[in-house]
Amino acid sequence: PERVSGLVLRATFLGTRAELELDFGATLLRIAPILHADFVGVLPEAERGAVLDSYWRRILDPDPAIHRPAAIAWHDTERSLSMAHPPLDGLDQAALADSTGPLPSTPFMEAHYFVNDCFLAPNQLLSQAGSLRGIAGIIVQGEFDHLCPPAQARALATVWPDADVQIIPDAGHALSDPAIAAAVRSAIAQFA
């Protein structure tokens, strides 16, 4: 703490399975029901009872016929969840069937972390957040961030009283959102 003037965080993810189940389950179903149906529909019917586990297992499978459609579906669904106002249509079925295009890297990295519970004990980030005491913080949070909802930022600020949560109206998850980028730049300038 003696070497840190402050921390700026954007889009608080606490590394819990409950967050992922909410994001790719109830939240996705509520905000984009067609996309939710397509996302679940990528999986064989026998694997739909454990959607997240099935996706991660498929993404990490060495066979491109197995991992390619799962990685594309995960990536495109996550991208939609990152938007304040996601499109109302579903997955691009032609892209899922394409066996030649480039693959996004993030689903593979994320699946590695998620099958290992982000290498964290249950609720470790919140339970150890007290070590941030005395460090000023600004948490920039999009009002409509469907991947890292404002509730996570508020939960962190509850155990880190030196943090200020800034909810950015009508913004989603992406740092490329102009209002999010401006808020992050402003927050960093406060500590510079």
PDB file of C-alpha atoms in Angstrom:
ATOM      1  CA  PRO A   1       0.000   0.000   0.000  1.00  0.00           C
ATOM      2  CA  GLU A   2       2.830   2.439   0.682  1.00  0.00           C
ATOM      3  CA  ARG A   3       3.836   2.275  -3.004  1.00  0.00           C
ATOM      4  CA  VAL A   4       0.368   2.729  -4.512  1.00  0.00           C
ATOM      5  CA  SER A   5      -1.216   6.152  -4.894  1.00  0.00           C
ATOM      6  CA  GLY A   6      -4.513   4.684  -6.055  1.00  0.00           C
ATOM      7  CA  LEU A   7      -6.219   2.017  -8.120  1.00  0.00           C
ATOM      8  CA  VAL A   8      -8.565   2.486 -11.044  1.00  0.00           C
ATOM      9  CA  LEU A   9     -10.687  -0.533 -11.873  1.00  0.00           C
ATOM     10  CA  ARG A  10     -13.125  -0.952 -14.732  1.00  0.00           C
ATOM     11  CA  ALA A  11     -15.864  -3.587 -14.761  1.00  0.00           C
ATOM     12  CA  THR A  12     -15.495  -5.555 -11.555  1.00  0.00           C
ATOM     13  CA  PHE A  13     -15.331  -9.336 -11.958  1.00  0.00           C
ATOM     14  CA  LEU A  14     -14.909 -11.241  -8.707  1.00  0.00           C
ATOM     15  CA  GLY A  15     -13.970 -14.554 -10.295  1.00  0.00           C
ATOM     16  CA  THR A  16     -16.983 -16.524  -9.115  1.00  0.00           C
ATOM     17  CA  ARG A  17     -18.951 -19.187 -10.907  1.00  0.00           C
ATOM     18  CA  ALA A  18     -22.154 -17.537  -9.716  1.00  0.00           C
ATOM     19  CA  GLU A  19     -21.315 -14.458 -11.794  1.00  0.00           C
ATOM     20  CA  LEU A  20     -20.796 -16.572 -14.908  1.00  0.00           C
ATOM     21  CA  GLU A  21     -23.965 -18.583 -14.340  1.00  0.00           C
ATOM     22  CA  LEU A  22     -25.939 -15.359 -13.989  1.00  0.00           C
ATOM     23  CA  ASP A  23     -24.335 -13.738 -17.061  1.00  0.00           C
ATOM     24  CA  PHE A  24     -24.717 -16.651 -19.474  1.00  0.00           C
ATOM     25  CA  GLY A  25     -27.942 -17.906 -17.895  1.00  0.00           C
ATOM     26  CA  ALA A  26     -30.651 -15.663 -16.474  1.00  0.00           C
ATOM     27  CA  THR A  27     -29.212 -12.354 -17.719  1.00  0.00           C
ATOM     28  CA  LEU A  28     -28.710 -13.596 -21.264  1.00  0.00           C
ATOM     29  CA  LEU A  29     -32.185 -15.148 -21.297  1.00  0.00           C
ATOM     30  CA  ARG A  30     -33.727 -11.882 -20.063  1.00  0.00           C
ATOM     31  CA  ILE A  31     -31.965  -9.433 -22.379  1.00  0.00           C
ATOM     32  CA  ALA A  32     -31.518 -11.565 -25.522  1.00  0.00           C
ATOM     33  CA  PRO A  33     -33.751 -14.663 -25.507  1.00  0.00           C
ATOM     34  CA  ILE A  34     -33.009 -15.594 -29.138  1.00  0.00           C
ATOM     35  CA  LEU A  35     -29.271 -15.393 -28.510  1.00  0.00           C
ATOM     36  CA  HIS A  36     -29.712 -17.465 -25.336  1.00  0.00           C
ATOM     37  CA  ALA A  37     -31.541 -20.179 -27.290  1.00  0.00           C
ATOM     38  CA  ASP A  38     -28.822 -20.202 -29.953  1.00  0.00           C
ATOM     39  CA  PHE A  39     -26.066 -20.258 -27.315  1.00  0.00           C
ATOM     40  CA  VAL A  40     -27.558 -23.279 -25.554  1.00  0.00           C
ATOM     41  CA  GLY A  41     -28.478 -24.830 -28.907  1.00  0.00           C
ATOM     42  CA  VAL A  42     -24.825 -25.084 -29.961  1.00  0.00           C
ATOM     43  CA  LEU A  43     -24.481 -27.860 -27.412  1.00  0.00           C
ATOM     44  CA  PRO A  44     -25.783 -31.378 -27.966  1.00  0.00           C
ATOM     45  CA  GLU A  45     -29.002 -31.906 -26.021  1.00  0.00           C
ATOM     46  CA  ALA A  46     -27.293 -34.280 -23.579  1.00  0.00           C
ATOM     47  CA  GLU A  47     -24.872 -31.497 -22.535  1.00  0.00           C
ATOM     48  CA  ARG A  48     -27.404 -28.719 -21.957  1.00  0.00           C
ATOM     49  CA  GLY A  49     -27.902 -29.520 -18.273  1.00  0.00           C
ATOM     50  CA  ALA A  50     -24.470 -28.079 -17.466  1.00  0.00           C
ATOM     51  CA  VAL A  51     -24.057 -25.352 -20.073  1.00  0.00           C
ATOM     52  CA  LEU A  52     -20.929 -23.677 -18.688  1.00  0.00           C
ATOM     53  CA  ASP A  53     -19.061 -26.916 -18.013  1.00  0.00           C
ATOM     54  CA  SER A  54     -20.001 -28.217 -21.447  1.00  0.00           C
ATOM     55  CA  TYR A  55     -18.769 -25.062 -23.148  1.00  0.00           C
ATOM     56  CA  TRP A  56     -15.465 -25.044 -21.296  1.00  0.00           C
ATOM     57  CA  ARG A  57     -14.886 -28.731 -21.959  1.00  0.00           C
ATOM     58  CA  ARG A  58     -15.614 -28.216 -25.657  1.00  0.00           C
ATOM     59  CA  ILE A  59     -13.491 -25.060 -25.950  1.00  0.00           C
ATOM     60  CA  LEU A  60     -10.521 -26.882 -24.408  1.00  0.00           C
ATOM     61  CA  ASP A  61     -10.984 -29.997 -26.570  1.00  0.00           C
ATOM     62  CA  PRO A  62      -8.029 -30.389 -28.983  1.00  0.00           C
ATOM     63  CA  ASP A  63     -10.314 -31.350 -31.895  1.00  0.00           C
ATOM     64  CA  PRO A  64     -11.139 -28.240 -34.013  1.00  0.00           C
ATOM     65  CA  ALA A  65     -14.487 -29.763 -34.953  1.00  0.00           C
ATOM     66  CA  ILE A  66     -15.355 -29.640 -31.236  1.00  0.00           C
ATOM     67  CA  HIS A  67     -13.672 -26.444 -30.037  1.00  0.00           C
ATOM     68  CA  ARG A  68     -14.240 -24.163 -33.055  1.00  0.00           C
ATOM     69  CA  PRO A  69     -18.043 -23.740 -32.863  1.00  0.00           C
ATOM     70  CA  ALA A  70     -17.964 -23.551 -29.062  1.00  0.00           C
ATOM     71  CA  ALA A  71     -15.242 -20.877 -29.043  1.00  0.00           C
ATOM     72  CA  ILE A  72     -17.028 -18.788 -31.664  1.00  0.00           C
ATOM     73  CA  ALA A  73     -20.379 -19.085 -29.885  1.00  0.00           C
ATOM     74  CA  TRP A  74     -18.812 -18.192 -26.516  1.00  0.00           C
ATOM     75  CA  HIS A  75     -16.947 -15.212 -27.980  1.00  0.00           C
ATOM     76  CA  ASP A  76     -19.920 -13.819 -29.884  1.00  0.00           C
ATOM     77  CA  THR A  77     -22.284 -14.284 -26.950  1.00  0.00           C
ATOM     78  CA  GLU A  78     -19.842 -12.632 -24.565  1.00  0.00           C
ATOM     79  CA  ARG A  79     -19.401  -9.757 -27.018  1.00  0.00           C
ATOM     80  CA  SER A  80     -23.167  -9.222 -27.058  1.00  0.00           C
ATOM     81  CA  LEU A  81     -23.267  -9.274 -23.255  1.00  0.00           C
ATOM     82  CA  SER A  82     -20.620  -6.541 -23.236  1.00  0.00           C
ATOM     83  CA  MET A  83     -22.949  -4.127 -25.050  1.00  0.00           C
ATOM     84  CA  ALA A  84     -25.299  -1.839 -23.168  1.00  0.00           C
ATOM     85  CA  HIS A  85     -27.991  -2.690 -25.696  1.00  0.00           C
ATOM     86  CA  PRO A  86     -27.171  -6.070 -27.282  1.00  0.00           C
ATOM     87  CA  PRO A  87     -28.602  -6.999 -30.680  1.00  0.00           C
ATOM     88  CA  LEU A  88     -31.862  -8.895 -30.527  1.00  0.00           C
ATOM     89  CA  ASP A  89     -30.893 -11.549 -33.050  1.00  0.00           C
ATOM     90  CA  GLY A  90     -29.040 -14.791 -32.412  1.00  0.00           C
ATOM     91  CA  LEU A  91     -25.689 -16.292 -33.339  1.00  0.00           C
ATOM     92  CA  ASP A  92     -24.390 -16.221 -36.896  1.00  0.00           C
ATOM     93  CA  GLN A  93     -24.948 -19.842 -37.890  1.00  0.00           C
ATOM     94  CA  ALA A  94     -22.695 -19.531 -40.963  1.00  0.00           C
ATOM     95  CA  ALA A  95     -19.799 -18.380 -38.755  1.00  0.00           C
ATOM     96  CA  LEU A  96     -20.359 -21.343 -36.434  1.00  0.00           C
ATOM     97  CA  ALA A  97     -20.195 -23.734 -39.384  1.00  0.00           C
ATOM     98  CA  ASP A  98     -17.130 -22.083 -40.981  1.00  0.00           C
ATOM     99  CA  SER A  99     -14.079 -24.274 -40.466  1.00  0.00           C
ATOM    100  CA  THR A 100     -11.551 -21.910 -42.027  1.00  0.00           C
ATOM    101  CA  GLY A 101     -11.749 -18.499 -40.363  1.00  0.00           C
ATOM    102  CA  PRO A 102      -9.583 -17.256 -37.531  1.00  0.00           C
ATOM    103  CA  LEU A 103     -10.515 -18.129 -33.975  1.00  0.00           C
ATOM    104  CA  PRO A 104     -10.759 -15.633 -31.135  1.00  0.00           C
ATOM    105  CA  SER A 105      -8.218 -16.295 -28.381  1.00  0.00           C
ATOM    106  CA  THR A 106     -10.205 -15.137 -25.357  1.00  0.00           C
ATOM    107  CA  PRO A 107     -12.528 -18.180 -25.078  1.00  0.00           C
ATOM    108  CA  PHE A 108      -9.511 -20.481 -24.708  1.00  0.00           C
ATOM    109  CA  MET A 109      -7.890 -18.343 -22.001  1.00  0.00           C
ATOM    110  CA  GLU A 110     -11.173 -17.843 -20.182  1.00  0.00           C
ATOM    111  CA  ALA A 111     -12.081 -21.541 -20.292  1.00  0.00           C
ATOM    112  CA  HIS A 112      -8.676 -22.393 -18.790  1.00  0.00           C
ATOM    113  CA  TYR A 113      -9.309 -20.019 -15.898  1.00  0.00           C
ATOM    114  CA  PHE A 114     -12.966 -20.903 -15.434  1.00  0.00           C
ATOM    115  CA  VAL A 115     -12.442 -24.684 -15.216  1.00  0.00           C
ATOM    116  CA  ASN A 116      -9.927 -23.873 -12.473  1.00  0.00           C
ATOM    117  CA  ASP A 117     -12.248 -21.474 -10.603  1.00  0.00           C
ATOM    118  CA  CYS A 118      -9.966 -18.613 -11.671  1.00  0.00           C
ATOM    119  CA  PHE A 119      -7.347 -20.183  -9.376  1.00  0.00           C
ATOM    120  CA  LEU A 120      -9.136 -18.619  -6.406  1.00  0.00           C
ATOM    121  CA  ALA A 121     -10.677 -19.965  -3.241  1.00  0.00           C
ATOM    122  CA  PRO A 122     -14.424 -19.302  -2.977  1.00  0.00           C
ATOM    123  CA  ASN A 123     -15.025 -15.552  -2.535  1.00  0.00           C
ATOM    124  CA  GLN A 124     -11.284 -14.975  -2.130  1.00  0.00           C
ATOM    125  CA  LEU A 125     -11.255 -11.542  -3.764  1.00  0.00           C
ATOM    126  CA  LEU A 126     -13.931 -10.123  -1.484  1.00  0.00           C
ATOM    127  CA  SER A 127     -12.632 -11.852   1.633  1.00  0.00           C
ATOM    128  CA  GLN A 128      -9.134 -10.407   1.093  1.00  0.00           C
ATOM    129  CA  ALA A 129     -10.223  -6.965  -0.145  1.00  0.00           C
ATOM    130  CA  GLY A 130      -9.594  -5.579   3.341  1.00  0.00           C
ATOM    131  CA  SER A 131      -5.902  -5.485   2.406  1.00  0.00           C
ATOM    132  CA  LEU A 132      -6.814  -2.564   0.115  1.00  0.00           C
ATOM    133  CA  ARG A 133      -7.689  -0.425   3.146  1.00  0.00           C
ATOM    134  CA  GLY A 134      -5.885   2.898   2.931  1.00  0.00           C
ATOM    135  CA  ILE A 135      -5.537   2.764  -0.853  1.00  0.00           C
ATOM    136  CA  ALA A 136      -7.816   5.146  -2.717  1.00  0.00           C
ATOM    137  CA  GLY A 137      -9.783   3.555  -5.505  1.00  0.00           C
ATOM    138  CA  ILE A 138     -12.118   4.486  -8.301  1.00  0.00           C
ATOM    139  CA  ILE A 139     -14.258   1.753  -9.808  1.00  0.00           C
ATOM    140  CA  VAL A 140     -15.642   2.734 -13.211  1.00  0.00           C
ATOM    141  CA  GLN A 141     -18.748   0.714 -13.908  1.00  0.00           C
ATOM    142  CA  GLY A 142     -21.174   0.744 -16.833  1.00  0.00           C
ATOM    143  CA  GLU A 143     -24.810   0.987 -15.828  1.00  0.00           C
ATOM    144  CA  PHE A 144     -25.738  -1.738 -18.341  1.00  0.00           C
ATOM    145  CA  ASP A 145     -22.660  -3.936 -18.037  1.00  0.00           C
ATOM    146  CA  HIS A 146     -24.214  -7.387 -18.400  1.00  0.00           C
ATOM    147  CA  LEU A 147     -20.892  -9.221 -17.936  1.00  0.00           C
ATOM    148  CA  CYS A 148     -19.808  -7.452 -14.760  1.00  0.00           C
ATOM    149  CA  PRO A 149     -22.983  -5.884 -13.366  1.00  0.00           C
ATOM    150  CA  PRO A 150     -22.775  -2.921 -10.982  1.00  0.00           C
ATOM    151  CA  ALA A 151     -23.652  -5.202  -8.044  1.00  0.00           C
ATOM    152  CA  GLN A 152     -20.107  -6.617  -8.131  1.00  0.00           C
ATOM    153  CA  ALA A 153     -18.555  -3.146  -7.992  1.00  0.00           C
ATOM    154  CA  ARG A 154     -20.790  -2.233  -5.062  1.00  0.00           C
ATOM    155  CA  ALA A 155     -19.931  -5.491  -3.264  1.00  0.00           C
ATOM    156  CA  LEU A 156     -16.224  -4.704  -3.612  1.00  0.00           C
ATOM    157  CA  ALA A 157     -16.702  -1.109  -2.434  1.00  0.00           C
ATOM    158  CA  THR A 158     -18.539  -2.401   0.638  1.00  0.00           C
ATOM    159  CA  VAL A 159     -15.373  -4.146   1.845  1.00  0.00           C
ATOM    160  CA  TRP A 160     -13.029  -1.497   0.402  1.00  0.00           C
ATOM    161  CA  PRO A 161     -14.302   1.735   1.949  1.00  0.00           C
ATOM    162  CA  ASP A 162     -11.633   3.856   0.223  1.00  0.00           C
ATOM    163  CA  ALA A 163     -13.161   3.054  -3.176  1.00  0.00           C
ATOM    164  CA  ASP A 164     -15.594   5.243  -5.042  1.00  0.00           C
ATOM    165  CA  VAL A 165     -17.934   3.531  -7.497  1.00  0.00           C
ATOM    166  CA  GLN A 166     -18.722   5.632 -10.555  1.00  0.00           C
ATOM    167  CA  ILE A 167     -21.713   4.275 -12.454  1.00  0.00           C
ATOM    168  CA  ILE A 168     -21.566   5.461 -16.063  1.00  0.00           C
ATOM    169  CA  PRO A 169     -25.116   5.974 -17.377  1.00  0.00           C
ATOM    170  CA  ASP A 170     -26.228   4.008 -20.441  1.00  0.00           C
ATOM    171  CA  ALA A 171     -22.801   2.358 -20.791  1.00  0.00           C
ATOM    172  CA  GLY A 172     -21.922  -1.296 -21.106  1.00  0.00           C
ATOM    173  CA  HIS A 173     -18.774  -3.277 -20.404  1.00  0.00           C
ATOM    174  CA  ALA A 174     -16.355  -2.271 -23.131  1.00  0.00           C
ATOM    175  CA  LEU A 175     -13.475   0.114 -22.555  1.00  0.00           C
ATOM    176  CA  SER A 176     -14.092   1.214 -26.147  1.00  0.00           C
ATOM    177  CA  ASP A 177     -17.361   2.817 -25.004  1.00  0.00           C
ATOM    178  CA  PRO A 178     -16.530   6.562 -25.160  1.00  0.00           C
ATOM    179  CA  ALA A 179     -18.123   7.336 -21.776  1.00  0.00           C
ATOM    180  CA  ILE A 180     -16.284   4.450 -20.073  1.00  0.00           C
ATOM    181  CA  ALA A 181     -12.967   5.455 -21.677  1.00  0.00           C
ATOM    182  CA  ALA A 182     -13.420   9.090 -20.614  1.00  0.00           C
ATOM    183  CA  ALA A 183     -14.252   8.068 -17.036  1.00  0.00           C
ATOM    184  CA  VAL A 184     -11.191   5.791 -16.845  1.00  0.00           C
ATOM    185  CA  ARG A 185      -8.917   8.540 -18.206  1.00  0.00           C
ATOM    186  CA  SER A 186     -10.359  11.023 -15.708  1.00  0.00           C
ATOM    187  CA  ALA A 187      -9.934   8.573 -12.823  1.00  0.00           C
ATOM    188  CA  ILE A 188      -6.315   7.882 -13.752  1.00  0.00           C
ATOM    189  CA  ALA A 189      -5.636  11.620 -13.986  1.00  0.00           C
ATOM    190  CA  GLN A 190      -6.817  12.008 -10.390  1.00  0.00           C
ATOM    191  CA  PHE A 191      -3.982   9.742  -9.216  1.00  0.00           C
ATOM    192  CA  ALA A 192      -1.287  10.888 -11.660  1.00  0.00           C
TER     193      ALA A 192
END
